[in-house]
Amino acid sequence: MIYGLARYYGRDEVSCDVKFTIVGNGEVLGVWKNLARTLDIESQVLFVGSKFGSELDEIFEDSHIAVSSLGLHKIGLASASTLKSREYLARGLPIVCVDDIDFGDWPRFAFKCQNNTSAIDVESIVNWYTYEIAKQVLPEQIRNFAIENLDIRVKASKIID
């Protein structure tokens, strides 16, 4: 995503201001900070550290889109069902993600990226959000999808039945 932002801001003109907030203190945090600095997009990538409770809720409430796990190829996976995606959808946020085994018919509020090392096309995400999501998809619709398709009770009933 950081490379994608650098490419987006390297254009002559951008369609809107995009900020990417990274929550957490993982082992690659230093690498990402150096990358943002090297690519001269430090003002677009916000590193806020670990957040919990109301502080994390506030970040979610201020977000338009959530980015799920994008590097599945690095651990040898073609698809997955990440908890991040479920959390974001349960909160009513559209997501950017790679293939998810639970999505079946791909929901329009999930922007699917390639599961490889190529830079994310941020302009395509901006257009997707602007023209397909912002005025047409309500957070309640996204939450309902999560409840009806991803809730543990739904998943467990398939096993029990």
mmCIF file of N, CA and C in Angstrom, residues 11-84:
data_model
loop_
_atom_site.group_PDB
_atom_site.id
_atom_site.type_symbol
_atom_site.label_atom_id
_atom_site.label_comp_id
_atom_site.label_asym_id
_atom_site.label_seq_id
_atom_site.Cartn_x
_atom_site.Cartn_y
_atom_site.Cartn_z
ATOM 1 N N ARG A 11 1.959 11.355 -9.237
ATOM 2 C CA ARG A 11 1.273 11.825 -10.443
ATOM 3 C C ARG A 11 1.223 13.347 -10.455
ATOM 4 N N ASP A 12 0.958 13.896 -11.624
ATOM 5 C CA ASP A 12 0.849 15.356 -11.742
ATOM 6 C C ASP A 12 -0.343 15.895 -10.958
ATOM 7 N N GLU A 13 -1.409 15.121 -10.920
ATOM 8 C CA GLU A 13 -2.630 15.573 -10.253
ATOM 9 C C GLU A 13 -3.295 14.382 -9.570
ATOM 10 N N VAL A 14 -3.757 14.582 -8.349
ATOM 11 C CA VAL A 14 -4.478 13.523 -7.636
ATOM 12 C C VAL A 14 -5.922 13.953 -7.454
ATOM 13 N N SER A 15 -6.820 12.972 -7.425
ATOM 14 C CA SER A 15 -8.244 13.295 -7.349
ATOM 15 C C SER A 15 -8.706 13.634 -5.935
ATOM 16 N N CYS A 16 -8.014 13.127 -4.921
ATOM 17 C CA CYS A 16 -8.350 13.493 -3.541
ATOM 18 C C CYS A 16 -7.167 13.175 -2.633
ATOM 19 N N ASP A 17 -7.203 13.742 -1.442
ATOM 20 C CA ASP A 17 -6.141 13.516 -0.470
ATOM 21 C C ASP A 17 -6.384 12.177 0.219
ATOM 22 N N VAL A 18 -5.419 11.292 0.169
ATOM 23 C CA VAL A 18 -5.539 9.966 0.772
ATOM 24 C C VAL A 18 -4.549 9.860 1.921
ATOM 25 N N LYS A 19 -5.051 9.470 3.076
ATOM 26 C CA LYS A 19 -4.206 9.207 4.244
ATOM 27 C C LYS A 19 -4.324 7.723 4.575
ATOM 28 N N PHE A 20 -3.224 7.118 4.931
ATOM 29 C CA PHE A 20 -3.177 5.703 5.281
ATOM 30 C C PHE A 20 -2.708 5.601 6.722
ATOM 31 N N THR A 21 -3.597 5.180 7.619
ATOM 32 C CA THR A 21 -3.283 5.067 9.034
ATOM 33 C C THR A 21 -2.921 3.625 9.357
ATOM 34 N N ILE A 22 -1.760 3.434 9.937
ATOM 35 C CA ILE A 22 -1.318 2.098 10.327
ATOM 36 C C ILE A 22 -1.377 2.009 11.844
ATOM 37 N N VAL A 23 -2.191 1.066 12.325
ATOM 38 C CA VAL A 23 -2.359 0.837 13.753
ATOM 39 C C VAL A 23 -1.564 -0.411 14.126
ATOM 40 N N GLY A 24 -0.764 -0.314 15.177
ATOM 41 C CA GLY A 24 -0.022 -1.477 15.651
ATOM 42 C C GLY A 24 1.467 -1.224 15.718
ATOM 43 N N ASN A 25 2.165 -2.193 16.287
ATOM 44 C CA ASN A 25 3.613 -2.095 16.469
ATOM 45 C C ASN A 25 4.303 -3.380 16.035
ATOM 46 N N GLY A 26 3.960 -3.891 14.883
ATOM 47 C CA GLY A 26 4.544 -5.136 14.400
ATOM 48 C C GLY A 26 6.027 -5.022 14.112
ATOM 49 N N GLU A 27 6.628 -6.166 13.834
ATOM 50 C CA GLU A 27 8.082 -6.216 13.638
ATOM 51 C C GLU A 27 8.555 -5.509 12.375
ATOM 52 N N VAL A 28 7.660 -5.255 11.414
ATOM 53 C CA VAL A 28 8.071 -4.565 10.180
ATOM 54 C C VAL A 28 7.773 -3.062 10.225
ATOM 55 N N LEU A 29 7.336 -2.578 11.356
ATOM 56 C CA LEU A 29 6.975 -1.168 11.477
ATOM 57 C C LEU A 29 8.130 -0.243 11.090
ATOM 58 N N GLY A 30 9.321 -0.541 11.549
ATOM 59 C CA GLY A 30 10.481 0.286 11.210
ATOM 60 C C GLY A 30 10.752 0.310 9.718
ATOM 61 N N VAL A 31 10.568 -0.822 9.071
ATOM 62 C CA VAL A 31 10.754 -0.910 7.619
ATOM 63 C C VAL A 31 9.746 -0.012 6.919
ATOM 64 N N TRP A 32 8.486 -0.065 7.362
ATOM 65 C CA TRP A 32 7.438 0.750 6.736
ATOM 66 C C TRP A 32 7.681 2.242 6.962
ATOM 67 N N LYS A 33 8.122 2.607 8.159
ATOM 68 C CA LYS A 33 8.423 4.018 8.434
ATOM 69 C C LYS A 33 9.553 4.514 7.539
ATOM 70 N N ASN A 34 10.593 3.716 7.413
ATOM 71 C CA ASN A 34 11.707 4.093 6.533
ATOM 72 C C ASN A 34 11.256 4.184 5.085
ATOM 73 N N LEU A 35 10.395 3.275 4.667
ATOM 74 C CA LEU A 35 9.892 3.288 3.296
ATOM 75 C C LEU A 35 9.090 4.560 3.031
ATOM 76 N N ALA A 36 8.205 4.920 3.956
ATOM 77 C CA ALA A 36 7.413 6.149 3.793
ATOM 78 C C ALA A 36 8.321 7.373 3.724
ATOM 79 N N ARG A 37 9.365 7.385 4.537
ATOM 80 C CA ARG A 37 10.319 8.500 4.531
ATOM 81 C C ARG A 37 11.101 8.528 3.212
ATOM 82 N N THR A 38 11.585 7.377 2.780
ATOM 83 C CA THR A 38 12.361 7.285 1.541
ATOM 84 C C THR A 38 11.533 7.705 0.331
ATOM 85 N N LEU A 39 10.248 7.321 0.318
ATOM 86 C CA LEU A 39 9.366 7.638 -0.808
ATOM 87 C C LEU A 39 8.733 9.021 -0.681
ATOM 88 N N ASP A 40 9.082 9.746 0.386
ATOM 89 C CA ASP A 40 8.616 11.113 0.625
ATOM 90 C C ASP A 40 7.093 11.209 0.730
ATOM 91 N N ILE A 41 6.498 10.265 1.458
ATOM 92 C CA ILE A 41 5.047 10.319 1.690
ATOM 93 C C ILE A 41 4.732 10.208 3.182
ATOM 94 N N GLU A 42 5.655 10.657 4.015
ATOM 95 C CA GLU A 42 5.446 10.591 5.467
ATOM 96 C C GLU A 42 4.172 11.301 5.913
ATOM 97 N N SER A 43 3.794 12.365 5.225
ATOM 98 C CA SER A 43 2.591 13.101 5.631
ATOM 99 C C SER A 43 1.312 12.356 5.249
ATOM 100 N N GLN A 44 1.403 11.368 4.373
ATOM 101 C CA GLN A 44 0.227 10.592 3.969
ATOM 102 C C GLN A 44 0.099 9.280 4.742
ATOM 103 N N VAL A 45 1.166 8.811 5.357
ATOM 104 C CA VAL A 45 1.148 7.552 6.105
ATOM 105 C C VAL A 45 1.292 7.875 7.586
ATOM 106 N N LEU A 46 0.261 7.577 8.344
ATOM 107 C CA LEU A 46 0.232 7.907 9.766
ATOM 108 C C LEU A 46 0.455 6.640 10.585
ATOM 109 N N PHE A 47 1.489 6.625 11.385
ATOM 110 C CA PHE A 47 1.791 5.498 12.261
ATOM 111 C C PHE A 47 1.340 5.886 13.665
ATOM 112 N N VAL A 48 0.309 5.219 14.176
ATOM 113 C CA VAL A 48 -0.276 5.634 15.449
ATOM 114 C C VAL A 48 0.000 4.661 16.592
ATOM 115 N N GLY A 49 0.731 3.584 16.329
ATOM 116 C CA GLY A 49 1.039 2.617 17.381
ATOM 117 C C GLY A 49 -0.158 1.742 17.711
ATOM 118 N N SER A 50 -0.045 0.990 18.784
ATOM 119 C CA SER A 50 -1.138 0.109 19.203
ATOM 120 C C SER A 50 -2.266 0.929 19.810
ATOM 121 N N LYS A 51 -3.471 0.577 19.470
ATOM 122 C CA LYS A 51 -4.656 1.257 20.000
ATOM 123 C C LYS A 51 -5.676 0.202 20.415
ATOM 124 N N PHE A 52 -6.408 0.501 21.469
ATOM 125 C CA PHE A 52 -7.417 -0.409 21.984
ATOM 126 C C PHE A 52 -8.628 0.391 22.436
ATOM 127 N N GLY A 53 -9.746 -0.281 22.587
ATOM 128 C CA GLY A 53 -10.943 0.335 23.140
ATOM 129 C C GLY A 53 -11.403 1.560 22.390
ATOM 130 N N SER A 54 -11.697 2.624 23.141
ATOM 131 C CA SER A 54 -12.267 3.831 22.539
ATOM 132 C C SER A 54 -11.300 4.514 21.570
ATOM 133 N N GLU A 55 -9.997 4.391 21.816
ATOM 134 C CA GLU A 55 -9.025 4.984 20.883
ATOM 135 C C GLU A 55 -9.089 4.288 19.522
ATOM 136 N N LEU A 56 -9.214 2.977 19.533
ATOM 137 C CA LEU A 56 -9.337 2.230 18.282
ATOM 138 C C LEU A 56 -10.686 2.513 17.628
ATOM 139 N N ASP A 57 -11.743 2.570 18.433
ATOM 140 C CA ASP A 57 -13.074 2.901 17.900
ATOM 141 C C ASP A 57 -13.044 4.237 17.162
ATOM 142 N N GLU A 58 -12.360 5.208 17.733
ATOM 143 C CA GLU A 58 -12.278 6.542 17.124
ATOM 144 C C GLU A 58 -11.587 6.487 15.759
ATOM 145 N N ILE A 59 -10.549 5.691 15.646
ATOM 146 C CA ILE A 59 -9.861 5.548 14.357
ATOM 147 C C ILE A 59 -10.798 4.928 13.330
ATOM 148 N N PHE A 60 -11.522 3.895 13.728
ATOM 149 C CA PHE A 60 -12.486 3.274 12.816
ATOM 150 C C PHE A 60 -13.553 4.277 12.381
ATOM 151 N N GLU A 61 -14.055 5.054 13.328
ATOM 152 C CA GLU A 61 -15.112 6.016 13.023
ATOM 153 C C GLU A 61 -14.641 7.108 12.069
ATOM 154 N N ASP A 62 -13.361 7.417 12.095
ATOM 155 C CA ASP A 62 -12.804 8.446 11.213
ATOM 156 C C ASP A 62 -12.376 7.896 9.852
ATOM 157 N N SER A 63 -12.495 6.593 9.663
ATOM 158 C CA SER A 63 -12.020 5.953 8.429
ATOM 159 C C SER A 63 -13.135 5.788 7.409
ATOM 160 N N HIS A 64 -12.760 5.871 6.138
ATOM 161 C CA HIS A 64 -13.703 5.632 5.048
ATOM 162 C C HIS A 64 -13.574 4.216 4.513
ATOM 163 N N ILE A 65 -12.361 3.685 4.541
ATOM 164 C CA ILE A 65 -12.032 2.367 4.004
ATOM 165 C C ILE A 65 -11.033 1.721 4.958
ATOM 166 N N ALA A 66 -11.098 0.400 5.077
ATOM 167 C CA ALA A 66 -10.113 -0.337 5.867
ATOM 168 C C ALA A 66 -9.314 -1.256 4.946
ATOM 169 N N VAL A 67 -8.043 -1.404 5.238
ATOM 170 C CA VAL A 67 -7.169 -2.266 4.436
ATOM 171 C C VAL A 67 -6.866 -3.522 5.239
ATOM 172 N N SER A 68 -7.234 -4.663 4.675
ATOM 173 C CA SER A 68 -7.006 -5.936 5.342
ATOM 174 C C SER A 68 -5.614 -6.463 5.015
ATOM 175 N N SER A 69 -5.354 -7.690 5.368
ATOM 176 C CA SER A 69 -4.050 -8.319 5.098
ATOM 177 C C SER A 69 -3.851 -8.475 3.598
ATOM 178 N N LEU A 70 -2.807 -7.858 3.073
ATOM 179 C CA LEU A 70 -2.554 -7.893 1.634
ATOM 180 C C LEU A 70 -1.384 -8.790 1.248
ATOM 181 N N GLY A 71 -0.561 -9.192 2.164
ATOM 182 C CA GLY A 71 0.645 -9.949 1.835
ATOM 183 C C GLY A 71 0.522 -11.446 2.039
ATOM 184 N N LEU A 72 -0.639 -12.015 1.743
ATOM 185 C CA LEU A 72 -0.819 -13.449 1.967
ATOM 186 C C LEU A 72 0.174 -14.291 1.180
ATOM 187 N N HIS A 73 0.572 -13.813 0.010
ATOM 188 C CA HIS A 73 1.536 -14.563 -0.806
ATOM 189 C C HIS A 73 2.861 -14.763 -0.072
ATOM 190 N N LYS A 74 3.181 -13.864 0.838
ATOM 191 C CA LYS A 74 4.446 -13.957 1.574
ATOM 192 C C LYS A 74 4.469 -15.140 2.538
ATOM 193 N N ILE A 75 3.286 -15.615 2.914
ATOM 194 C CA ILE A 75 3.209 -16.777 3.802
ATOM 195 C C ILE A 75 2.637 -17.990 3.070
ATOM 196 N N GLY A 76 2.651 -17.925 1.748
ATOM 197 C CA GLY A 76 2.264 -19.070 0.934
ATOM 198 C C GLY A 76 0.777 -19.300 0.767
ATOM 199 N N LEU A 77 -0.046 -18.288 1.012
ATOM 200 C CA LEU A 77 -1.496 -18.437 0.883
ATOM 201 C C LEU A 77 -2.015 -17.716 -0.351
ATOM 202 N N ALA A 78 -2.947 -18.355 -1.045
ATOM 203 C CA ALA A 78 -3.609 -17.728 -2.191
ATOM 204 C C ALA A 78 -4.847 -16.974 -1.731
ATOM 205 N N SER A 79 -5.483 -17.450 -0.668
ATOM 206 C CA SER A 79 -6.661 -16.796 -0.104
ATOM 207 C C SER A 79 -6.722 -17.142 1.379
ATOM 208 N N ALA A 80 -7.601 -16.451 2.084
ATOM 209 C CA ALA A 80 -7.745 -16.681 3.522
ATOM 210 C C ALA A 80 -9.071 -16.098 3.982
ATOM 211 N N SER A 81 -9.340 -16.233 5.250
ATOM 212 C CA SER A 81 -10.500 -15.584 5.862
ATOM 213 C C SER A 81 -9.977 -14.856 7.103
ATOM 214 N N THR A 82 -9.414 -13.677 6.876
ATOM 215 C CA THR A 82 -8.720 -12.968 7.952
ATOM 216 C C THR A 82 -9.681 -12.323 8.948
ATOM 217 N N LEU A 83 -9.256 -12.286 10.190
ATOM 218 C CA LEU A 83 -10.053 -11.630 11.225
ATOM 219 C C LEU A 83 -10.151 -10.132 10.979
ATOM 220 N N LYS A 84 -9.097 -9.548 10.408
ATOM 221 C CA LYS A 84 -9.137 -8.118 10.105
ATOM 222 C C LYS A 84 -10.334 -7.791 9.224
#
